[in-house]
CSV table of C-alpha atoms and ligand atoms in Angstrom, one decimal:
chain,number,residue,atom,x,y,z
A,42,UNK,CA,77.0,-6.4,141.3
A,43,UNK,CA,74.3,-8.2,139.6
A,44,UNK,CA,73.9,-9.2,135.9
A,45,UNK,CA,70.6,-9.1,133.7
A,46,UNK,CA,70.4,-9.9,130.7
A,47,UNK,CA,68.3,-9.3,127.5
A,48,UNK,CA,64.4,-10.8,127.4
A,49,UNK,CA,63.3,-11.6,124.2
A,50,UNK,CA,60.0,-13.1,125.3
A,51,UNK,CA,56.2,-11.4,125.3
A,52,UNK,CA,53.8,-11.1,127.9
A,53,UNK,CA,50.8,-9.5,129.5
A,54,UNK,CA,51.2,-9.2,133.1
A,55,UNK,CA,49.7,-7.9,136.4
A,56,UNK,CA,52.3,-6.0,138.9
A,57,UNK,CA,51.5,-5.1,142.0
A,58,UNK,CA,53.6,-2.0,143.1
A,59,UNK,CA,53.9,-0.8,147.2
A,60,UNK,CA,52.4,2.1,148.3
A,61,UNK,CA,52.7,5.5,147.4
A,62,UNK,CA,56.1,6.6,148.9
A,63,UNK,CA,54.8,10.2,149.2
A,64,UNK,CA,52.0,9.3,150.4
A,65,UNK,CA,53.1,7.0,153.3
A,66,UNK,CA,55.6,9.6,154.3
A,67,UNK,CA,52.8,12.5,155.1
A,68,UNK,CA,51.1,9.9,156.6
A,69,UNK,CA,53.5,9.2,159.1
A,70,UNK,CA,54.9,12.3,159.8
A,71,UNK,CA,51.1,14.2,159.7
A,72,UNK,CA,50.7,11.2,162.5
A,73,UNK,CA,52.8,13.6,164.9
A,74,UNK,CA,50.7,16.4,164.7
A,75,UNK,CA,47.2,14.3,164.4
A,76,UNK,CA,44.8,13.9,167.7
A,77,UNK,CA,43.9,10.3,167.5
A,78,UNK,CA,45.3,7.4,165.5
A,79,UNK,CA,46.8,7.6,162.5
A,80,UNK,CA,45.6,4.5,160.4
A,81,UNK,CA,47.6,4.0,156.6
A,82,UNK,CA,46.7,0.4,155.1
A,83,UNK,CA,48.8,-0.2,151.8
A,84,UNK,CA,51.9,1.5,153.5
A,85,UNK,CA,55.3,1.7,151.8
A,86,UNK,CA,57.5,-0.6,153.6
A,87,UNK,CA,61.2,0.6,152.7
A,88,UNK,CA,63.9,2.3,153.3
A,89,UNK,CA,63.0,5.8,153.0
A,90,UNK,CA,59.7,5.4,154.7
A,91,UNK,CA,61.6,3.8,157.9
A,92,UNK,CA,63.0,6.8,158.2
A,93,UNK,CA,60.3,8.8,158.8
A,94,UNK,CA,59.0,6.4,161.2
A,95,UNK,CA,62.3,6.4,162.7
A,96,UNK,CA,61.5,10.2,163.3
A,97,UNK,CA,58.3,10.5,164.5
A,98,UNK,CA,59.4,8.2,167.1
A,99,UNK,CA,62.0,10.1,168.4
A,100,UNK,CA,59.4,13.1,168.9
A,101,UNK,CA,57.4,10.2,171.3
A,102,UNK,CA,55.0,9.0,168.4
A,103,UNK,CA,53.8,5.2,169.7
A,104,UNK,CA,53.8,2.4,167.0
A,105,UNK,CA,50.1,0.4,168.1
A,106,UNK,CA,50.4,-2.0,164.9
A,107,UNK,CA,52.6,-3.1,162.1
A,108,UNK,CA,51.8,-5.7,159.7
A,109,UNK,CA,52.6,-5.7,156.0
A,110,UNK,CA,49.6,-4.3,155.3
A,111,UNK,CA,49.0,-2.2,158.1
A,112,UNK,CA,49.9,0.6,159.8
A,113,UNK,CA,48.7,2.4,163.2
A,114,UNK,CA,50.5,5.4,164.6
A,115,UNK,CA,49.6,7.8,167.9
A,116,UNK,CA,50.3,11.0,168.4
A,117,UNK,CA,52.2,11.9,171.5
A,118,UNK,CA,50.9,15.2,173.4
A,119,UNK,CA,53.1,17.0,173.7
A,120,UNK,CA,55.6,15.9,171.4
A,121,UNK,CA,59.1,15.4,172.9
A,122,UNK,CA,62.6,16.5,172.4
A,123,UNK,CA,64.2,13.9,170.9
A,124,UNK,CA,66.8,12.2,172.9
A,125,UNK,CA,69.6,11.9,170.2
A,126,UNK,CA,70.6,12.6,166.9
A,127,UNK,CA,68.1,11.6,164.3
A,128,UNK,CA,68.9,9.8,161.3
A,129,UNK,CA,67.3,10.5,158.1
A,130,UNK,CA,69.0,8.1,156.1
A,131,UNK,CA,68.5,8.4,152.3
A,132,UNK,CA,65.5,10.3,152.8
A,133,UNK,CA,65.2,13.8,151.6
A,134,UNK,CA,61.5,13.8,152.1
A,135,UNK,CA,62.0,13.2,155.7
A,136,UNK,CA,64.2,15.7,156.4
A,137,UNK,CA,62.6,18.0,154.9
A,138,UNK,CA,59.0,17.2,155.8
A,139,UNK,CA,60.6,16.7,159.2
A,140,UNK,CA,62.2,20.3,159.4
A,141,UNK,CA,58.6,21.4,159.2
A,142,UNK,CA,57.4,19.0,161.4
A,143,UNK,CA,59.7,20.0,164.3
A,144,UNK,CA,59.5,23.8,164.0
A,145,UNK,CA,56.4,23.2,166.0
A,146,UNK,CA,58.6,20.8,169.1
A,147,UNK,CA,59.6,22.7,171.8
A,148,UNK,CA,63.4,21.8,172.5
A,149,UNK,CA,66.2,20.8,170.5
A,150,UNK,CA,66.4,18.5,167.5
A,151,UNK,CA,69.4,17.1,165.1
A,152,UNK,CA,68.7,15.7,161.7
A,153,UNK,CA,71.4,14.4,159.9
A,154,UNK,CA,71.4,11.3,156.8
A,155,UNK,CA,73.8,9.1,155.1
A,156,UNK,CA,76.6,10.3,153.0
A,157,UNK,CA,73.9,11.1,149.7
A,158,UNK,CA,72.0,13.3,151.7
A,159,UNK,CA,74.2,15.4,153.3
A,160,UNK,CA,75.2,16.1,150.2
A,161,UNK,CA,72.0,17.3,149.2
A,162,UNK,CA,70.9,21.0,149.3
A,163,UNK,CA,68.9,21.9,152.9
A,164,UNK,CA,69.1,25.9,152.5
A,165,UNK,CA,66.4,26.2,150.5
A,166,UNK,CA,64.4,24.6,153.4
A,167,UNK,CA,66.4,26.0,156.6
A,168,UNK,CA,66.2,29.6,154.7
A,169,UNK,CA,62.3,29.9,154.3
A,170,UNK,CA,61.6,28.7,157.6
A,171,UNK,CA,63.7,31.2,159.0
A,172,UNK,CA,63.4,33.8,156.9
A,173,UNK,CA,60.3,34.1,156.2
A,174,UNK,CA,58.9,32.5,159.6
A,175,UNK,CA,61.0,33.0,162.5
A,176,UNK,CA,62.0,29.1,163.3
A,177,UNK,CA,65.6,29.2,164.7
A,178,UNK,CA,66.8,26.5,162.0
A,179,UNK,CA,70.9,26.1,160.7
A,180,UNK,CA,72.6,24.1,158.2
A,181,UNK,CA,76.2,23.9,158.2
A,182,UNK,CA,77.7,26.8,156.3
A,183,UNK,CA,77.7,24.9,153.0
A,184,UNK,CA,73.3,24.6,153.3
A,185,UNK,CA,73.5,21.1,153.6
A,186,UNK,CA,72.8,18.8,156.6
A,187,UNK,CA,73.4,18.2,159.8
A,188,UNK,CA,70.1,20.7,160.6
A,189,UNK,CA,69.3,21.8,163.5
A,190,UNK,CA,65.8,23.2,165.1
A,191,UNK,CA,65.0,25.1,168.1
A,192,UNK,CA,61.6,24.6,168.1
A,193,UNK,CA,58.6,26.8,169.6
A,194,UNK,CA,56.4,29.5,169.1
A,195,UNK,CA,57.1,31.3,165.8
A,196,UNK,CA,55.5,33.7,163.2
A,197,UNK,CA,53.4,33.2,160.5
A,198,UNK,CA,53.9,34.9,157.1
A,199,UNK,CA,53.9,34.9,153.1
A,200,UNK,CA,57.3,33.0,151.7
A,201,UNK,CA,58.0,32.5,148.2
A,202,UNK,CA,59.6,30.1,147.3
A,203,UNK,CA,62.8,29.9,144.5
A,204,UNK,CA,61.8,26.5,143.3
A,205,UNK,CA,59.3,24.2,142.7
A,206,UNK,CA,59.8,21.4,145.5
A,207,UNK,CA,56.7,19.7,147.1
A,208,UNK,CA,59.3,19.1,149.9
A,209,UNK,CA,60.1,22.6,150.8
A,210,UNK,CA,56.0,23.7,150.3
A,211,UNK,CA,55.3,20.7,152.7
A,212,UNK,CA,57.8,22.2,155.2
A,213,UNK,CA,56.4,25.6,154.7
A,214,UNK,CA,52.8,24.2,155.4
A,215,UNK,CA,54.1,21.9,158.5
A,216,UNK,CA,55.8,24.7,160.3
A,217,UNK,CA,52.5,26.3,159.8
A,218,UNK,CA,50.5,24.5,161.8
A,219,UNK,CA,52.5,26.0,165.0
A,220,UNK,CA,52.6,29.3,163.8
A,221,UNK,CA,51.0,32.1,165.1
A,222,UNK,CA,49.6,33.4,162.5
A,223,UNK,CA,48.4,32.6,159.1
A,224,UNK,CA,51.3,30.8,156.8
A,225,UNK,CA,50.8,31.6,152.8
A,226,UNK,CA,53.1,30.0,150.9
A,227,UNK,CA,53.4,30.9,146.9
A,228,UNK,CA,55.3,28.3,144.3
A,229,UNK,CA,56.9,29.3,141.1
A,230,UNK,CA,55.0,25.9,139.5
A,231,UNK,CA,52.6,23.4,141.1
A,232,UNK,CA,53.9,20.6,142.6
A,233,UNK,CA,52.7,17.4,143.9
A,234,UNK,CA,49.9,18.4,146.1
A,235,UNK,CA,49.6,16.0,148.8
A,236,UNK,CA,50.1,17.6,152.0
A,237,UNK,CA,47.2,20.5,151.0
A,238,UNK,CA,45.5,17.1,150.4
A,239,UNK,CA,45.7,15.3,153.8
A,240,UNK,CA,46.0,18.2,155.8
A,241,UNK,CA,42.5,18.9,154.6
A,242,UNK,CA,40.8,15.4,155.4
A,243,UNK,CA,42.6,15.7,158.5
A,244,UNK,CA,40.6,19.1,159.3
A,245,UNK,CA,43.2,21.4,158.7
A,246,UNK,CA,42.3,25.4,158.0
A,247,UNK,CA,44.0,25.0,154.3
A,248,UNK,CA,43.0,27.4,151.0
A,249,UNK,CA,44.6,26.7,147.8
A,250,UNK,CA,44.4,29.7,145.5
A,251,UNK,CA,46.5,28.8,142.2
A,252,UNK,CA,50.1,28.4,143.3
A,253,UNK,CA,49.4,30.4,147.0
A,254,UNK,CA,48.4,28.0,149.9
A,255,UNK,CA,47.6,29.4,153.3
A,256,UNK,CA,47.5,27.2,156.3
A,257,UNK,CA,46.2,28.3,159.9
A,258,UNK,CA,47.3,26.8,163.2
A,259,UNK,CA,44.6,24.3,163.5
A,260,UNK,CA,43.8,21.0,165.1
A,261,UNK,CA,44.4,18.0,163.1
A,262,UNK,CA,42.5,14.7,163.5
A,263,UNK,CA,43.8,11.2,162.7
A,264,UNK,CA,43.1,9.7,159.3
A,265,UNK,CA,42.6,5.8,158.3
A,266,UNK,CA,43.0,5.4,154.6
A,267,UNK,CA,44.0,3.4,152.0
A,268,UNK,CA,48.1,4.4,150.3
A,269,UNK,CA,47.1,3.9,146.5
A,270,UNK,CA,50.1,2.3,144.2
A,271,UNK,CA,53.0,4.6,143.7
A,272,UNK,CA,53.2,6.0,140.1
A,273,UNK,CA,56.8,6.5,140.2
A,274,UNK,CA,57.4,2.7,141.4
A,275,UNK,CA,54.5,1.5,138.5
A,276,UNK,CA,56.8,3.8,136.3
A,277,UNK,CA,59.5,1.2,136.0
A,278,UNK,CA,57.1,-1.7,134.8
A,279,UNK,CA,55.5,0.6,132.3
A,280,UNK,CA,58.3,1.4,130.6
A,281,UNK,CA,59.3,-2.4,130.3
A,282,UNK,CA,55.9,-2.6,128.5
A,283,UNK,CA,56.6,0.2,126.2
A,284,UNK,CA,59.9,-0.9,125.2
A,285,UNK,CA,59.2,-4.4,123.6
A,286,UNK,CA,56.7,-5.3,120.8
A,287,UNK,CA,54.3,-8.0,122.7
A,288,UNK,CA,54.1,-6.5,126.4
A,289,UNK,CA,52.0,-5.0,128.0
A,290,UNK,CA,51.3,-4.3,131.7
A,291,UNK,CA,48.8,-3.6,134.0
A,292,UNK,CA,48.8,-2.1,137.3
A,293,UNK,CA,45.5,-2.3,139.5
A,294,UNK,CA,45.5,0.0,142.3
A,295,UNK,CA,47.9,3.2,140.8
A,296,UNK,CA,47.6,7.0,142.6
A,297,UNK,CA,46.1,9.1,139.7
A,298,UNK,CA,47.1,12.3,142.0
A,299,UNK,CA,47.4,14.6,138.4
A,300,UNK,CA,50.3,16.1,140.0
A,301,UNK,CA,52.2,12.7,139.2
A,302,UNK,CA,51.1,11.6,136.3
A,303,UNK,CA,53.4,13.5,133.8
A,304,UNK,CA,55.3,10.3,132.6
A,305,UNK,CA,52.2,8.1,131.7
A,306,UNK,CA,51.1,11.7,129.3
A,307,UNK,CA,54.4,11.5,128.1
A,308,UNK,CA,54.1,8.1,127.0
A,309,UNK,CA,51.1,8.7,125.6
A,310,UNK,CA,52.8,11.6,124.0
A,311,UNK,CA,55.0,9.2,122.5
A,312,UNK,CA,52.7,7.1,121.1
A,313,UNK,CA,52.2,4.5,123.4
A,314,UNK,CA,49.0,3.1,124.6
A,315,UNK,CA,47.8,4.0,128.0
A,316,UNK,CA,44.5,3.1,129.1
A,317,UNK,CA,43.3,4.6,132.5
A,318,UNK,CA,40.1,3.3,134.6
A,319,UNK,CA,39.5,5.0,138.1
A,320,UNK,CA,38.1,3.2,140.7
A,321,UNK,CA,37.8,5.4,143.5
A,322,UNK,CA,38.3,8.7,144.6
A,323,UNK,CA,39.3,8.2,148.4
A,324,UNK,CA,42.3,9.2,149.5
A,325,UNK,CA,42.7,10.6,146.2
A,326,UNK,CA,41.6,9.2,142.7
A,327,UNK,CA,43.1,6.1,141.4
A,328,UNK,CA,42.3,3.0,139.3
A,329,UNK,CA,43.7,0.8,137.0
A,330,UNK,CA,46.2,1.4,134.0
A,331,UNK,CA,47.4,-1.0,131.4
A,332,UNK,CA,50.1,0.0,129.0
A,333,UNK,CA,51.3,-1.7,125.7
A,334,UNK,CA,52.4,-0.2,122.6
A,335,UNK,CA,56.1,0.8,121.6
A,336,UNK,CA,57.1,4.7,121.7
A,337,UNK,CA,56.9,5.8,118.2
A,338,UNK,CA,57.6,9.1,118.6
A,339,UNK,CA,60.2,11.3,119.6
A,340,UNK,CA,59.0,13.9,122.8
A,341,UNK,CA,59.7,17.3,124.0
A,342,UNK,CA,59.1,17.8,127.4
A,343,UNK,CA,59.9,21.3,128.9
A,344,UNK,CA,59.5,23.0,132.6
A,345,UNK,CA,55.7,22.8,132.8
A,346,UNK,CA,55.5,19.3,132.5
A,347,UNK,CA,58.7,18.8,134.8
A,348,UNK,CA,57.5,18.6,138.0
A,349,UNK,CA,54.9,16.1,137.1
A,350,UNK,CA,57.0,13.6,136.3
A,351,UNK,CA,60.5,14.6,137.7
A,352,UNK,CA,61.7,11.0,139.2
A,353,UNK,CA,60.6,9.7,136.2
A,354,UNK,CA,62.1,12.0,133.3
A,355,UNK,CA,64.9,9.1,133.5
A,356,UNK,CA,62.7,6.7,132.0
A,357,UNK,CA,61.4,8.9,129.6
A,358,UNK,CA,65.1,9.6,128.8
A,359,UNK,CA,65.2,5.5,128.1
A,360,UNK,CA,62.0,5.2,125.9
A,361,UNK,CA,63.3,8.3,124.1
A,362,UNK,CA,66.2,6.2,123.1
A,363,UNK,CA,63.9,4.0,121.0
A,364,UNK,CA,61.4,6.5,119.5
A,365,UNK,CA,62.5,7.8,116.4
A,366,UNK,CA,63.4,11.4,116.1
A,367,UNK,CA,65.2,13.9,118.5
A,368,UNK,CA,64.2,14.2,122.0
A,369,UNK,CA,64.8,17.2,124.0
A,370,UNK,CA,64.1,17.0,128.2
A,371,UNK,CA,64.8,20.3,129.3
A,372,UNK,CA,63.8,22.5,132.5
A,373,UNK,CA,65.0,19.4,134.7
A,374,UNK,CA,68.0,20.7,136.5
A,375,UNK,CA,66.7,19.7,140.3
A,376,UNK,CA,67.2,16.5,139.0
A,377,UNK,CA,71.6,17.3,139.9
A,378,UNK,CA,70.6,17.6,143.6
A,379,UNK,CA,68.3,14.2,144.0
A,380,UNK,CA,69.7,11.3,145.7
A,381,UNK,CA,72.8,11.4,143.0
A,382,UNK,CA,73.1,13.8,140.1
A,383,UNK,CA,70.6,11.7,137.8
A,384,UNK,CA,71.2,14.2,134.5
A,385,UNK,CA,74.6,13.1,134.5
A,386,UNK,CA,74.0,9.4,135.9
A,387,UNK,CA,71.6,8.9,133.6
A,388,UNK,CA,73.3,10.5,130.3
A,389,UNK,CA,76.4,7.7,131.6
A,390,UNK,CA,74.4,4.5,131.9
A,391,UNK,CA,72.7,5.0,128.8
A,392,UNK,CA,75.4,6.1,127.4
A,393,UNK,CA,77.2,3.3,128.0
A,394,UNK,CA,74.6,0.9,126.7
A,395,UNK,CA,75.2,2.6,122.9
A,396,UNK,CA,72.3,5.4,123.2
A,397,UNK,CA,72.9,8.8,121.4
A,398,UNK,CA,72.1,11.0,124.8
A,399,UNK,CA,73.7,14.6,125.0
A,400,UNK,CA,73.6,15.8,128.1
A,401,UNK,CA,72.3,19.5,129.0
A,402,UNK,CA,72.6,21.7,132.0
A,403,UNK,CA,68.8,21.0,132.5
A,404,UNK,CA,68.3,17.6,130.8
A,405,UNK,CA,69.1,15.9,127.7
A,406,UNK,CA,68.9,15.7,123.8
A,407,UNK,CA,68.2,12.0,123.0
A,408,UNK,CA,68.6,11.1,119.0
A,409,UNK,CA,66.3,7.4,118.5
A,410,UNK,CA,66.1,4.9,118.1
A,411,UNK,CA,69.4,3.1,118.4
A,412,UNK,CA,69.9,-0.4,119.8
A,413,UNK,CA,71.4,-0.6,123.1
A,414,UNK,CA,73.9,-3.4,124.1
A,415,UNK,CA,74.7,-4.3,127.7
A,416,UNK,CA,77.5,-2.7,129.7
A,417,UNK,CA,78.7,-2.7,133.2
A,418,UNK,CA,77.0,0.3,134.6
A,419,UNK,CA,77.0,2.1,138.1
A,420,UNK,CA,73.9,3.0,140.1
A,421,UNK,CA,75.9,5.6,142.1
A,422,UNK,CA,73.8,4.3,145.1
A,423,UNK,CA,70.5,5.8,144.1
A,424,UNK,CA,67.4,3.3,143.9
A,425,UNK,CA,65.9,5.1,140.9
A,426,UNK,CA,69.3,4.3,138.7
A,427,UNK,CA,69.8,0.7,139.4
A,428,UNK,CA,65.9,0.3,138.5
A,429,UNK,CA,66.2,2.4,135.1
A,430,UNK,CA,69.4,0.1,134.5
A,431,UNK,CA,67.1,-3.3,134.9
A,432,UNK,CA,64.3,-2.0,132.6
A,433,UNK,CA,67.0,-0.8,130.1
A,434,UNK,CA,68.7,-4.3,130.4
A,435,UNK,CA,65.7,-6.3,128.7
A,436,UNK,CA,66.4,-5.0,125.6
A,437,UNK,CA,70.4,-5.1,125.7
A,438,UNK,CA,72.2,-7.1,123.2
A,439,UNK,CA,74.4,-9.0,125.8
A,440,UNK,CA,74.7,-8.7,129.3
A,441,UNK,CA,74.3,-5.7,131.6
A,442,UNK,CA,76.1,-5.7,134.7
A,443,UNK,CA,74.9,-3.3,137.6
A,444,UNK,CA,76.7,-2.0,140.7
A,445,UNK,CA,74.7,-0.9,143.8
A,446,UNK,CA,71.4,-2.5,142.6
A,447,UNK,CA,70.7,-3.1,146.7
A,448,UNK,CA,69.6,0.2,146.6
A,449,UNK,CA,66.4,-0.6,145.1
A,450,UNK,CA,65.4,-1.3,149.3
A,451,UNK,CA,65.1,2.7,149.4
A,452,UNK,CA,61.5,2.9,147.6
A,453,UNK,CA,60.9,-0.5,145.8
A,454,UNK,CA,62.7,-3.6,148.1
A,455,UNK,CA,60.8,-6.2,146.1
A,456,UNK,CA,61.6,-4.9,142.4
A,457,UNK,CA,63.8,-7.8,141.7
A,458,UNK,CA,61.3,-10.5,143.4
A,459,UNK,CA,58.6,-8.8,140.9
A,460,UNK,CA,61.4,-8.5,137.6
A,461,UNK,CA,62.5,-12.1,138.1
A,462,UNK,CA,58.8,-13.2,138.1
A,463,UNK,CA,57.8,-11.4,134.6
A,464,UNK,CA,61.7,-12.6,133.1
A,465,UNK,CA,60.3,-16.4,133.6
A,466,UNK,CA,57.2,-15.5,132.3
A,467,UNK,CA,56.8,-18.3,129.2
A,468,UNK,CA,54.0,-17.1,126.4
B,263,S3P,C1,58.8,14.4,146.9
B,263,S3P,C2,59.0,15.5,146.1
B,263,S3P,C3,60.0,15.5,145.0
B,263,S3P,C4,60.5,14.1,144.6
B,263,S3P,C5,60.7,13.2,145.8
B,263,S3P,C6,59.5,13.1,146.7
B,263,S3P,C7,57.7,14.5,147.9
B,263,S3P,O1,61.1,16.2,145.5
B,263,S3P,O2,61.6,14.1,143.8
B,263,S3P,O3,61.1,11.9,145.4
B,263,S3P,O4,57.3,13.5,148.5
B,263,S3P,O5,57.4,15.6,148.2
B,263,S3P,P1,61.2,17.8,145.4
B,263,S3P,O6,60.0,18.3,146.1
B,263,S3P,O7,62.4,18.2,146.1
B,263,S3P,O8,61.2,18.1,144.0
């Protein structure tokens, strides 16, 4: 349990947030599957990212350094069967990346995760692979995890896929790669693109036509690059900025991937003042963004913009709760099956702190602004809630008690060491 309470101070502050979390997972997990070193500086140190690493070690992937700052993978050839059970953890991403990954590994591998994730729906990426490729792949009879591969030679094909999920389209693409054939595989919406990205600079035979990507069987070659700031981490900070008159934020080295941008155009949506500079283009564009400015408008944000921004529609839940007017957040429904059911977890915690939030099958209705006043709230173990409880804390009359804010070690394990620092700030 920890208790925050409300800030009443301004500032202008610099954060500096990790590493793109999507990024650093395709980095490591593309590692197994790379000829040559894999080389990722500004890696994602946490929870979710151990995972992976945890995985690609298994399949015989050597670790040749690992600093802070740095970090140097090599492929194994071949690629073994792992020894035991492997242990996702929180981490959809690498379990579902990882699916992909080890349709290609001859033998017999076991994924399996904590008690969050084997909640969390696998079918939709045990059934395409499958399906629609020939990988010998099961779930338990309920679609969820453990999974298990048999991985070797399979087919290539054309799968299309129910939802938009950059996780299932990754697995689709991974699996590709020790297909025989050509692997096309079309998306009902576009989705965070970063896989068709690396695989790319890594030499990969990848077209992108609209929403159908084809991979061939290729030969992949290590990468060394830089893992830009994640947007979905920077979120958090932005939204502190947008919620007090005074503050404003900037964050220097962000991912301006326009695939996962959709919450700093819905702020600007709202009213608030974002102000973007790119500084580079290499491994993807980034740059700089500051944001001040309080959200003066109410938003509507439907399907299209979804994906864009779908671990962030939380926050834009929060800010909605202070912008005058009625909100409506709809299209959002995946957000049931992430790392807790964040629709509902969200419409509570807010809820709880006085805001009008009605929640929806596929989102919310949010009346603003009303004042929020502190509450004891639960996380329900997922990093994305304790951190959206901390921002919404700073402007709570009285204080807001959170359980399970520990969980912030999944994507973000210095958020509090970087909150506590701007709290003491002193104009
Ligand atoms: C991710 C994709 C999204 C996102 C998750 C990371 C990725 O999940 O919510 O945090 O790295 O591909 P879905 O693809 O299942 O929507």
């Amino acid at each position: 349990m920890m208790e925050l309470s409300r800030w009443e101070h301004e500032f202008a502050v610099e954060v500096e947030v990790p590493g793109d979390k999507s990024l650093t997972h395709r980095g490591i997990l593309m590692s197994a599957l790379a000829h040559g070193d894999m080389e990722l500086t500004g890696w994602l140190d946490a929870g979710d990212t151990r995972s992976s690493l945890c995985l690609v070690k298994a399949l015989g992937v050597e670790i040749r350094e690992e600093t802070p700052d740095r970090l140097v993978l090599r492929h194994a050839r071949p690629l073994r069967e792992p020894q035991d059970i492997i242990d996702c953890g929180n981490s959809g991403t690498t379990m579902r990346l990882g699916a992909g990954v080890l349709a290609g590994v001859a033998g017999l591998s076991v994924l399996t995760g904590d008690a969050s994730l084997r909640r969390r729906p696998m079918a939709r990426v045990a059934e395409p692979l499958r399906d629609g490729l020939g990988v010998q792949i099961w779930t338990k009879r309920d679609g969820r995890a453990p999974i298990v591969v048999r991985g070797g030679p399979h087919s290539g094909g054309r799968v299309e896929l129910p939802v938009a999920s950059a996780q299932v389209k990754s697995a689709v693409l991974l699996a590709g790669l020790s297909a025989q054939e050509a692997v096309s595989v079309v998306e009902p919406q576009a989705t965070r693109d970063h896989t068709e990205r690396l695989l790319a600079a890594m030499g990969g035979s990848v077209e992108v036509q609209g929403r159908i990507i084809t991979v061939r069987p290729s030969h992949l070659t290590g990468l060394s690059f830089h893992v830009p700031g994640d947007p979905s981490s920077a979120a958090f900070w932005f939204a502190l900025a947008a919620l007090g008159t005074g503050r404003r934020v900037t964050v220097r080295s962000l991912l301006f991937n326009p695939t996962r941008v959709g919450f700093l155009r819905a702020m600007e949506a709202m009213g608030c003042r974002v102000e973007w500079s790119e500084t580079g283009r290499i491994p993807e564009s980034h740059g700089a963004v500051t944001v001040s400015g309080r959200p003066h408008r109410a938003v509507v944000i439907g399907p299209d913009q979804v994906p864009s921004m779908i671990d962030e529609l939380p926050l834009a839940a929060l800010l909605a709760t202070q912008a005058p007017g009625q909100s409506v957040m709809a299209g959002a429904e995946e957000l049931r099956v992430k790392e807790c059911d964040r629709i509902q977890v969200t419409a509570a915690i807010l809820r709880a702190m006085g805001a009008a939030v009605e929640e929806r099958p596929d989102g919310w209705v949010i009346e603003g602004p009303t004042m929020l006043h502190g509450a004891d709230v639960d996380a329900a173990g997922d990093h994305r809630m304790a951190m959206l409880a901390a921002i919404a804390a700073t402007i709570a009359e009285g204080p807001t008690r959170i359980r399970g804010h520990e969980s912030v070690a999944i994507s973000y394990p210095a958020f509090f060491e970087g909150y506590q620092r701007v709290a003491r700030i002193r104009p």
